[in-house]
Tab-separated table of C-alpha atoms in Angstrom:
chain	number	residue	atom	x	y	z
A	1	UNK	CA	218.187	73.414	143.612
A	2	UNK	CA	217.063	73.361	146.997
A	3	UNK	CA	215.282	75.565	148.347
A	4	UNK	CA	218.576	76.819	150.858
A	5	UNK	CA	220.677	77.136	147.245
A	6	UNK	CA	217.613	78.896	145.814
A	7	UNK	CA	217.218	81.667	148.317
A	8	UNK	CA	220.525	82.370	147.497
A	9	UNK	CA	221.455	81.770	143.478
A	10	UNK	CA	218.007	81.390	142.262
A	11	UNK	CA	217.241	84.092	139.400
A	12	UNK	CA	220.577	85.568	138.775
A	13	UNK	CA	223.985	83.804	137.985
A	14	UNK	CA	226.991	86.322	137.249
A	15	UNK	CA	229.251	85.397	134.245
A	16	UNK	CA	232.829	86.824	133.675
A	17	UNK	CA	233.070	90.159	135.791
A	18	UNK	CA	229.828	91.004	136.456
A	19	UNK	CA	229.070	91.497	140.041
A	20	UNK	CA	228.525	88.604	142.424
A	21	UNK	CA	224.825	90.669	144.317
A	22	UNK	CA	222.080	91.684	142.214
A	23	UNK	CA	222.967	94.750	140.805
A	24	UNK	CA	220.594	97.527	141.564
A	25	UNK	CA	218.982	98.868	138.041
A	26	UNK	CA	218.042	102.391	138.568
A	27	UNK	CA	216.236	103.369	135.630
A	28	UNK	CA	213.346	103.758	134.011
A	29	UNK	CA	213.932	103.323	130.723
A	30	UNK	CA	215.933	101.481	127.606
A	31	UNK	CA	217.779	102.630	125.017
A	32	UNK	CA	217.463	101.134	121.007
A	33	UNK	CA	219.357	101.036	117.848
A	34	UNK	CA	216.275	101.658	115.691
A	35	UNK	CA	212.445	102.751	115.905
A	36	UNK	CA	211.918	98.985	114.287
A	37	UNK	CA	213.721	97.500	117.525
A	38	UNK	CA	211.464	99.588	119.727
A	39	UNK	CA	207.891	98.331	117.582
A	40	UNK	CA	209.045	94.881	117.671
A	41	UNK	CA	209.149	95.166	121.532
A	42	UNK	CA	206.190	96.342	121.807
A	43	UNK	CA	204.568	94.029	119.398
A	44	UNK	CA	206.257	91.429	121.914
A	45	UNK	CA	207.466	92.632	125.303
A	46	UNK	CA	208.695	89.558	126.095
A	47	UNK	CA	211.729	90.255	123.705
A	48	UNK	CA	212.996	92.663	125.500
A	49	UNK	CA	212.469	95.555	127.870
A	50	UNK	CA	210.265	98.608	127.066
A	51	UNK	CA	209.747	100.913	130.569
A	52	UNK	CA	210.184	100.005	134.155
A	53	UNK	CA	206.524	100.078	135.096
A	54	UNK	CA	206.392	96.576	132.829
A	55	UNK	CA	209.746	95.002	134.100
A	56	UNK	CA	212.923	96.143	135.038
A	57	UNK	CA	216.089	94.118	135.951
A	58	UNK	CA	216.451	94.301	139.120
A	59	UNK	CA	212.809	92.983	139.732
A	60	UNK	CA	213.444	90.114	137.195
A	61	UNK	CA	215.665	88.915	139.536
A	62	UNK	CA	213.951	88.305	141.771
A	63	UNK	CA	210.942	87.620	139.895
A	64	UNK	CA	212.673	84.611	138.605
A	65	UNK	CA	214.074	83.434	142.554
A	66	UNK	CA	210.100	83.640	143.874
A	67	UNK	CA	208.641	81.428	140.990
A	68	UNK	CA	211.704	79.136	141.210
A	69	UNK	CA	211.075	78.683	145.237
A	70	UNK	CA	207.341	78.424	144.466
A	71	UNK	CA	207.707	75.895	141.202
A	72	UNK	CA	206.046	78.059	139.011
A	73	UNK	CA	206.684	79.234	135.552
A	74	UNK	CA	206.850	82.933	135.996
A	75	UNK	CA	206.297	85.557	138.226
A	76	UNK	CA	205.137	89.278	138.723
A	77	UNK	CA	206.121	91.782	141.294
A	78	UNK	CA	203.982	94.710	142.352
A	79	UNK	CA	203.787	97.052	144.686
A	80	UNK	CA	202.330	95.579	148.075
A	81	UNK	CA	200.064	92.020	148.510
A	82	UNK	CA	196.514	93.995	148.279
A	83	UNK	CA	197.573	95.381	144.574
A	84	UNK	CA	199.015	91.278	143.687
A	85	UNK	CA	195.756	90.073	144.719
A	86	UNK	CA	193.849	92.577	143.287
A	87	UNK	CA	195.371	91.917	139.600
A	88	UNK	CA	195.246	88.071	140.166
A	89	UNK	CA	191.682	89.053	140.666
A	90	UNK	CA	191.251	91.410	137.099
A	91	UNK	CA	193.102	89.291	135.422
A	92	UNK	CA	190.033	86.751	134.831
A	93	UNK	CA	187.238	89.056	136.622
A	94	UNK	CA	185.389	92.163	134.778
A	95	UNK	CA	182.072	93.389	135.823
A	96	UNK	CA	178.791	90.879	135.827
A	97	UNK	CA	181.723	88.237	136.774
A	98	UNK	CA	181.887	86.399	140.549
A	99	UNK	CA	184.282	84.316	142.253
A	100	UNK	CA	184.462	81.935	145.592
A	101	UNK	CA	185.961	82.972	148.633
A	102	UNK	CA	186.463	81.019	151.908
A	103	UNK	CA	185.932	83.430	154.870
A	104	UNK	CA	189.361	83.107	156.542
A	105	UNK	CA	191.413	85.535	154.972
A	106	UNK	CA	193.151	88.951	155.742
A	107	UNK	CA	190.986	91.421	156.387
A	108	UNK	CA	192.556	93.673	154.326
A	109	UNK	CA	191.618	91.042	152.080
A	110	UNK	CA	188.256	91.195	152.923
A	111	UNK	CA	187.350	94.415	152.723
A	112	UNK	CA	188.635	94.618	148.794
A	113	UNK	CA	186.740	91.696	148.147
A	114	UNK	CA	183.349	92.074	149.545
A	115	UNK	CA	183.122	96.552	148.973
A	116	UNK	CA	185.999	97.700	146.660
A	117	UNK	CA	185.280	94.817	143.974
A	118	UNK	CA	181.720	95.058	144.654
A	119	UNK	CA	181.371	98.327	143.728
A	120	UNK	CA	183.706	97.527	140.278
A	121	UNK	CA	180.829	94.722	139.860
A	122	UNK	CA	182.527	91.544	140.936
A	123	UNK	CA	180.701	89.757	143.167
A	124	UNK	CA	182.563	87.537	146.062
A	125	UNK	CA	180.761	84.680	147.378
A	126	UNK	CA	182.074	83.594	150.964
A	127	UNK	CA	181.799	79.720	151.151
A	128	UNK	CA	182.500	78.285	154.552
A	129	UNK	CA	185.890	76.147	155.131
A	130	UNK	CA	183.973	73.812	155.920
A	131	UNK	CA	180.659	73.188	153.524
A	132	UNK	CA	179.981	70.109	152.132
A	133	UNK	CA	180.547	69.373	148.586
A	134	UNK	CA	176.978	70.005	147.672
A	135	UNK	CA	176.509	73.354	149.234
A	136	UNK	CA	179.737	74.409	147.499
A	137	UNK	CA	178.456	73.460	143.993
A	138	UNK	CA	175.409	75.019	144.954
A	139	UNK	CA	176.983	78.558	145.368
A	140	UNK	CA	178.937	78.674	141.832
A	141	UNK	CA	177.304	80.377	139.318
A	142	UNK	CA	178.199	80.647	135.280
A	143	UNK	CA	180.047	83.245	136.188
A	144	UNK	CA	182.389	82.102	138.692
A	145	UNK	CA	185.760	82.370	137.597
A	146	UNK	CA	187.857	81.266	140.756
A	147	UNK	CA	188.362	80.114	143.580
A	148	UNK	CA	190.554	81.700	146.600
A	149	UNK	CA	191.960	81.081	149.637
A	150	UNK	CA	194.953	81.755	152.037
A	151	UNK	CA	197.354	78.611	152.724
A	152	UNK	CA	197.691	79.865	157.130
A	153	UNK	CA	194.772	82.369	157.262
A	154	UNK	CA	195.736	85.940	158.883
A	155	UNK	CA	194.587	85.893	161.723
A	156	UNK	CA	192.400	82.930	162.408
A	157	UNK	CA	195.389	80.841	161.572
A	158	UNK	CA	193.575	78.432	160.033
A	159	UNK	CA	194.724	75.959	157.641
A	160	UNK	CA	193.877	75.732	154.232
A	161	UNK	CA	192.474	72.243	153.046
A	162	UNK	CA	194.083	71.994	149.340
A	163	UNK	CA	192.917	68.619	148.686
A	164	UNK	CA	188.746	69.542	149.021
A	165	UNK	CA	189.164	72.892	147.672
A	166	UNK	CA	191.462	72.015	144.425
A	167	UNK	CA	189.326	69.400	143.577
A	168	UNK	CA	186.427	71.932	143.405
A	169	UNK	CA	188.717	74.091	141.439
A	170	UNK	CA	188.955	71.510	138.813
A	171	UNK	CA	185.416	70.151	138.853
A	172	UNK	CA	183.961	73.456	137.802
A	173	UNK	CA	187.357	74.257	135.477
A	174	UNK	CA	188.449	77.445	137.435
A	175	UNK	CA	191.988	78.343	138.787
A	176	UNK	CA	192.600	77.832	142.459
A	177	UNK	CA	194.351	81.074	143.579
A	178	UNK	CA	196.087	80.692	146.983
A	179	UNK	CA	198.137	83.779	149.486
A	180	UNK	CA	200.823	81.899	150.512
A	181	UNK	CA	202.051	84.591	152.286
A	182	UNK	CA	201.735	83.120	156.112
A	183	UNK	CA	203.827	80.151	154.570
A	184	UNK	CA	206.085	80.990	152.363
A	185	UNK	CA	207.336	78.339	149.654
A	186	UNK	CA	209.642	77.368	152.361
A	187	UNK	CA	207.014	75.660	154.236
A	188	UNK	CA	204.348	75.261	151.595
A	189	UNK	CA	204.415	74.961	148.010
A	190	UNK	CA	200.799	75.291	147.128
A	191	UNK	CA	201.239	74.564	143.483
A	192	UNK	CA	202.380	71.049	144.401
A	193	UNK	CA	198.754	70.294	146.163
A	194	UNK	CA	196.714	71.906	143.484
A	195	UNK	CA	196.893	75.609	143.685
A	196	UNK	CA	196.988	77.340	139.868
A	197	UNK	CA	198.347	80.818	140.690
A	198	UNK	CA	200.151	81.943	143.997
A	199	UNK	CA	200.120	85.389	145.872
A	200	UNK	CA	202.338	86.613	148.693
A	201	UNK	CA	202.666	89.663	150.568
A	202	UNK	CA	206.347	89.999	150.200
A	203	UNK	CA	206.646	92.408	152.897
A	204	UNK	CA	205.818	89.803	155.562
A	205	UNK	CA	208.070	86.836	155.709
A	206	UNK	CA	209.647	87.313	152.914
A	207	UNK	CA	211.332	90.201	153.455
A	208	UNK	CA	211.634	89.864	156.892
A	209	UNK	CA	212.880	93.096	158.698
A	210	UNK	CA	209.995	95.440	157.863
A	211	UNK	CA	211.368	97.833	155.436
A	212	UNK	CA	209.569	97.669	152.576
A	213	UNK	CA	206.330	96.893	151.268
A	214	UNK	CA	205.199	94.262	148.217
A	215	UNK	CA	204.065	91.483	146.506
A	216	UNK	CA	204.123	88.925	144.017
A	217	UNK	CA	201.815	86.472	141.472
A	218	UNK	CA	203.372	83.384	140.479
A	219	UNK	CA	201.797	81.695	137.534
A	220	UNK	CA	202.278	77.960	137.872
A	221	UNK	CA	202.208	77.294	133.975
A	222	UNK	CA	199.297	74.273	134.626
A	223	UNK	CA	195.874	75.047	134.194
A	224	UNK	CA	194.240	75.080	130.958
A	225	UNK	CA	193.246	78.929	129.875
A	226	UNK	CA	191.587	76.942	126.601
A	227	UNK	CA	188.463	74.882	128.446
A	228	UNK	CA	186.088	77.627	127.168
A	229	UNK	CA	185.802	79.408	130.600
A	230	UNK	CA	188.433	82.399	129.607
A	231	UNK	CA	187.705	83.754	126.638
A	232	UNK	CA	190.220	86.695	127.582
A	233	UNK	CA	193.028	83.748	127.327
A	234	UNK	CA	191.989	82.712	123.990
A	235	UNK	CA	190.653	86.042	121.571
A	236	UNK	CA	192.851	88.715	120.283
A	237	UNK	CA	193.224	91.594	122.455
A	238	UNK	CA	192.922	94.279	120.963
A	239	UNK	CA	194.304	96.504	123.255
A	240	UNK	CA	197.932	94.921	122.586
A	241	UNK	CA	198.117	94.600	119.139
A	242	UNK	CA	195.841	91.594	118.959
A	243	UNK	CA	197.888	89.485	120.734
A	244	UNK	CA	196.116	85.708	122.163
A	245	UNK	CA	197.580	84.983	125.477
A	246	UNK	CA	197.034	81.596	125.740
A	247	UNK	CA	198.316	81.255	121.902
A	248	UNK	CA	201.149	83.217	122.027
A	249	UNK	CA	202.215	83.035	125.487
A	250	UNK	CA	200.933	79.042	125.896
A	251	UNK	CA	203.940	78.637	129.081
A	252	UNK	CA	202.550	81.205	131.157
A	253	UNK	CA	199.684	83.066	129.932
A	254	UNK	CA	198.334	84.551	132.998
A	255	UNK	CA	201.828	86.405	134.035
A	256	UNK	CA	201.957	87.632	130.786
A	257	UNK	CA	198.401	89.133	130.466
A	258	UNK	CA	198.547	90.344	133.950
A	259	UNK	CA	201.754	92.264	132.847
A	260	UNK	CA	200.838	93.700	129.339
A	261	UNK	CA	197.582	94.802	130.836
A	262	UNK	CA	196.938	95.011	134.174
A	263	UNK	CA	200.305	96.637	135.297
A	264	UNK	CA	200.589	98.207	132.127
A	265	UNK	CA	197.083	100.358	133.205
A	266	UNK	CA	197.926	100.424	136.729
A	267	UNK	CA	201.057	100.822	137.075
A	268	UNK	CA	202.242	99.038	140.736
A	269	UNK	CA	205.168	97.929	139.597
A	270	UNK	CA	207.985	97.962	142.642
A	271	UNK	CA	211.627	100.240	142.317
A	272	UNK	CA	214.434	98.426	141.376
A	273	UNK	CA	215.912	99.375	144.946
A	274	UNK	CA	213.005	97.717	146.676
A	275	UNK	CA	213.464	94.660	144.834
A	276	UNK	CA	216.931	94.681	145.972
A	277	UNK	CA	216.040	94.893	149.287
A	278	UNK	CA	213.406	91.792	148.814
A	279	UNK	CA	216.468	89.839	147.800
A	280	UNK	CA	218.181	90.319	150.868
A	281	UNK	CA	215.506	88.720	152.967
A	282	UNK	CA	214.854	86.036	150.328
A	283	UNK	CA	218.642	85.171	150.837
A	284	UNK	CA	217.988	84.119	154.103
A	285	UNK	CA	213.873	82.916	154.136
A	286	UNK	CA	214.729	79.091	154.243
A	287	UNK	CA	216.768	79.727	157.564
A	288	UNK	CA	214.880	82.301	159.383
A	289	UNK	CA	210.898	79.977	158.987
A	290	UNK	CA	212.848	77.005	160.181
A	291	UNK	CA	213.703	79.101	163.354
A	292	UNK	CA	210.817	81.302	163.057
A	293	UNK	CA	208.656	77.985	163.622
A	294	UNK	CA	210.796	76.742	166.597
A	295	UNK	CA	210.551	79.613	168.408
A	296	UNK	CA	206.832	79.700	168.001
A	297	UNK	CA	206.418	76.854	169.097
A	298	UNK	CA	207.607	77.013	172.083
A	299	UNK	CA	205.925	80.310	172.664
A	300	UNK	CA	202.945	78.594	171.917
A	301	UNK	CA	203.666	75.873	174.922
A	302	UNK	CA	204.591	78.865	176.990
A	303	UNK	CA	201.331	80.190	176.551
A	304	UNK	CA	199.575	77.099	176.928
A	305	UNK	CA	201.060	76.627	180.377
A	306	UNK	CA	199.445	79.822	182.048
A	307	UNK	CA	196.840	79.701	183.543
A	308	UNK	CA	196.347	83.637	182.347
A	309	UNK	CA	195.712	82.523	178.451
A	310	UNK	CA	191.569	81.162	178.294
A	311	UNK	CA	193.126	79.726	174.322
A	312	UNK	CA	196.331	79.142	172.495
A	313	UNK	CA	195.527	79.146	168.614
A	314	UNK	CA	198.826	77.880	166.475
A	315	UNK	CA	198.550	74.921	163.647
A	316	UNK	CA	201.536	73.651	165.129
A	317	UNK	CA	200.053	72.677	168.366
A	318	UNK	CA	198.146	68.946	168.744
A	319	UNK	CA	195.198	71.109	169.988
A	320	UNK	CA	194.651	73.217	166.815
A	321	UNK	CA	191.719	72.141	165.272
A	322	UNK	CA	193.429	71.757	161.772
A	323	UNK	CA	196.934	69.994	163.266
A	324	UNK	CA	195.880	67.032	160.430
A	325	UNK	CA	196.064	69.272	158.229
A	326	UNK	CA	199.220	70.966	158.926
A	327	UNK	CA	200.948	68.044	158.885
A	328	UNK	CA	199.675	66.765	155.689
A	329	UNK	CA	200.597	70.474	153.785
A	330	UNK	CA	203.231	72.459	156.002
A	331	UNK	CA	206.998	71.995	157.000
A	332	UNK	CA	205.643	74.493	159.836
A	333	UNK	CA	203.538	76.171	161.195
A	334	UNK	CA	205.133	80.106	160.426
A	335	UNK	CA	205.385	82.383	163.708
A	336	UNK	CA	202.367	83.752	164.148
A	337	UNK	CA	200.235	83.002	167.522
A	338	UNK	CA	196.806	84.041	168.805
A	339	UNK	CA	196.072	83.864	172.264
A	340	UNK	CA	193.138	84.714	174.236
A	341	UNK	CA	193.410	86.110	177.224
A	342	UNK	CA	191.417	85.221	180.322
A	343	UNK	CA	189.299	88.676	181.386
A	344	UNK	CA	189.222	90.099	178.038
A	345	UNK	CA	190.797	93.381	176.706
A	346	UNK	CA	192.020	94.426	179.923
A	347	UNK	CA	194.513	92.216	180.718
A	348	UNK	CA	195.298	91.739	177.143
A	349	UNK	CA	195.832	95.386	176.767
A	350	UNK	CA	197.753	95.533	180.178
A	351	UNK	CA	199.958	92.136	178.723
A	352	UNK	CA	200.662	94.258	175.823
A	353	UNK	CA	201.576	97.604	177.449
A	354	UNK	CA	204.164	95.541	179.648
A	355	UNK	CA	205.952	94.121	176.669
A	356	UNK	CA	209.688	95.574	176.994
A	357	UNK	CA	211.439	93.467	174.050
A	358	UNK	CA	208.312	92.832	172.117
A	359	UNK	CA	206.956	95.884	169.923
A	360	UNK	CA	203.243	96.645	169.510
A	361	UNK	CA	203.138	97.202	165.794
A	362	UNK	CA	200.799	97.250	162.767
A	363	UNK	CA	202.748	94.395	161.069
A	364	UNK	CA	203.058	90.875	161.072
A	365	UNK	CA	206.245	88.305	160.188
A	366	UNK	CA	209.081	90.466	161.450
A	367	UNK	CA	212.205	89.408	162.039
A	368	UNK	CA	211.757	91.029	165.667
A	369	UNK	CA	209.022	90.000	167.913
A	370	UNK	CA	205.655	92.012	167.537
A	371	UNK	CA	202.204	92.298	168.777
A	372	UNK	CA	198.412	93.666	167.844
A	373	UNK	CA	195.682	93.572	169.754
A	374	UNK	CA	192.558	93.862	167.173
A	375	UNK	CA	189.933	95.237	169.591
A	376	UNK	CA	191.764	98.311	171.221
A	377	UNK	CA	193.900	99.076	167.728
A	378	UNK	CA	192.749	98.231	164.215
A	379	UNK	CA	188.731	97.567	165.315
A	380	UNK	CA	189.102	99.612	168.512
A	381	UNK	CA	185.879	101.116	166.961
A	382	UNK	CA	183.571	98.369	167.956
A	383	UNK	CA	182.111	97.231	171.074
A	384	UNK	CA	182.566	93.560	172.788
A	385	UNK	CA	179.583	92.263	170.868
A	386	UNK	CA	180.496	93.827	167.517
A	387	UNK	CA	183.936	92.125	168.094
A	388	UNK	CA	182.830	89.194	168.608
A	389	UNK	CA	180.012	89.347	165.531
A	390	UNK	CA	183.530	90.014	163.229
A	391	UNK	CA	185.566	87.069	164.933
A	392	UNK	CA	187.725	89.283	166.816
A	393	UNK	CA	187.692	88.147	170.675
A	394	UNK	CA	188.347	91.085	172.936
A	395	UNK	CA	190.746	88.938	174.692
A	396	UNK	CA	192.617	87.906	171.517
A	397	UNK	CA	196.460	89.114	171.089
A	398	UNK	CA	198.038	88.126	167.377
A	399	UNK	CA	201.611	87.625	168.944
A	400	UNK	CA	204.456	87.486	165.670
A	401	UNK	CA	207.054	85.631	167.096
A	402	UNK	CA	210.686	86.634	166.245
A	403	UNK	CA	214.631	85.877	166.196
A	404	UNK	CA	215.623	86.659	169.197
A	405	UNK	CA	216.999	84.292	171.272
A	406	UNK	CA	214.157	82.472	173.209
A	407	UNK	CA	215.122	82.660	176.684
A	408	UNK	CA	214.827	86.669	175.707
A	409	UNK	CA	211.247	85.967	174.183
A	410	UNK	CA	210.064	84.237	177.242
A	411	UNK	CA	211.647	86.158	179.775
A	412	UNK	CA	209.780	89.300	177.943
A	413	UNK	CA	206.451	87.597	178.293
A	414	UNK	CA	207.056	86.305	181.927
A	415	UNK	CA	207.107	89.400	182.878
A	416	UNK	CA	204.286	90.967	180.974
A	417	UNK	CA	202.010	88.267	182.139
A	418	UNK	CA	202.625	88.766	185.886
A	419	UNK	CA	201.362	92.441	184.901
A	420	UNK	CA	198.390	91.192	184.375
């Protein structure tokens, strides 16, 4: 299917009298004939189900849509991006272990990496976009077990180069782990240009009218758990029954030891009632990016045209540093702006305050127009040097452009500009 007939049949198909929308599953549990049905489950989970904080219908669902959209094998739900990218993580990391990172990436993302993991005993080692082949070898150690990045970085907005990266993936025999989440399949399928296992923060595009938060790991079913890199993959574990992932489970290992141990032990599993409401904006994703990236767009043009904006950065724009790039990877270039403002914070902050249609939010990928200004909200901590020291220009809005009808959008920030 396409990806238009995906969104919308993609991981469930009704037969005689069942109903025609994902039915909502509420409940935790599953009822058996016998006490040998129940230890045969659990000798093999994939039989059957056990407890909703492995899998529950609902979630399958959709489960099944996302890894379908993506062109991956299988797929895992939890409960919001940071706990999908922190199993994707565990799932080939323990302590003594290290992994490469390029620099560009939420910093949500960041912080987990570089403190929360470090203090677990993972190290992250930041590689810049942009190093040569050599220094990149040079920074892998034995221990390295993947590499990451973000397909349209949040914020920088820069564009991930699949083709230098996934060959450095495979040269050193490590998965290339990619958030998609800026894309969406609809405008990037990272496991066609390389990418091993895929990560969204479902409640961005995805679900598309802020109200609720998750995320997702889609295995892609390709790399090889048995080059002598993962021993995980390929010894018993004897924490399930002695089961060999890679052996037993040779389609899609990494789903399926991320699942029988990672959410097994922590538990971040999503309702059945907020996969439901994932659906709903998955019915719709391949529309709303195609008019998500018109609109921005022409934002961005609108933007480019005052002469109140010092910088315009959007991958869809000739000017972007990585435009090659987004045409080579991307069907578009999302929704998300940054623009610098000429003067700094003030005017910024005074642009922002004038905003009438446009909400200032702590979110990104609406379905309605929002904005964040880093320096005066989320690092409103630091001072005009320290912002700059962390990337974050004191002039720099992240503008999320929406669906409203663009004569609206531009009309709003006509008149928030001549506030400035």
């Amino acid at each position: 299917m396409r990806d238009e007939t995906a969104c919308l049949h993609a991981g469930y198909t009704p037969t005689n009298t069942q109903p025609r929308v994902v039915p909502i599953v509420q409940s935790t549990t599953y009822v058996y004939d016998s006490t040998e049905d129940v230890a045969a489950v659990f000798d093999d989970p994939t039989r059957s189900l056990i407890y909703s904080r492995f899998a529950n219908p609902t979630v399958m669902a959709v489960e099944e849509k996302i890894a379908a959209l993506e062109g991956g094998v299988a797929a895992m739900c939890t409960s919001s991006g940071q706990a999908a990218t922190l199993l994707a993580i565990l799932n080939l990391c323990q302590a003594g272990d290290s992994f490469i990172s390029v620099p560009e990436i939420y910093g949500g993302t960041v912080n987990l990496f570089a403190v929360t993991l470090k203090r677990m005993g993972i190290e992250c080692i930041f590689v810049d976009s942009d190093a040569s082949d050599e220094e990149i070898d040079r920074a892998f150690k034995p221990s390295t077990k993947l590499v990451f990045g973000e397909t349209i970085a949040n914020p920088a907005l820069k564009v991930f180069d699949f083709g230098k990266w996934s060959a450095v993936a495979k040269r050193h025999k490590v998965p290339l782990i990619i958030d998609n989440t800026f894309a969406t399949p609809i405008l990037c399928k990272p496991i066609e240009h390389g990418a091993d296992v895929v990560i969204h923060s479902t409640s961005k595009y995805m679900d598309g009218h802020a109200v609720q938060v998750g995320g997702v790991i889609v295995d892609s079913g390709r790399f090889d758990w048995t080059n002598g890199n993962f021993p995980d993959f390929t010894t018993p574990d004897d924490s399930y029954h002695g089961i060999t992932y890679a052996g037993t489970y040779s389609q899609a290992p990494f789903i399926i030891k991320a699942r029988m141990q990672l959410m097994r032990d922590f538990g971040c599993y999503p309702a059945a009632h907020s996969a439901f409401l994932l659906n709903l904006g998955l019915e719709t994703l391949a529309m709303r990016m195609k008019q998500y990236c018109e609109n921005a767009l022409v934002v961005a043009r609108h933007f480019e045209a005052s002469d109140k904006i010092a910088h315009v950065v959007y991958p869809g724009l000739p000017t972007h540093p990585d435009y090659a790039l987004t045409q080579r990877y991307l069907k578009g270039a999302s929704g998300v702006i940054s623009v610098i403002f000429e003067g700094g914070k003030a005017p910024a902050q005074r642009f922002m305050d004038s905003l009438k249609l446009t909400s200032n939010q702590v979110h990104v990928a609406d379905i309605r127009s929002c904005v964040l200004h880093p320096a005066s909200e989320t690092h409103r901590q630091l001072n005009d040097e320290q912002l700059r020291q962390a990337g974050i220009d004191p002039g720099m809005v992240r503008f999320s452009v929406g669906l409203e009808a663009i004569d609206d959008i531009l009309a709003d920030i006509d008149q928030a500009l001549a506030a400035c």
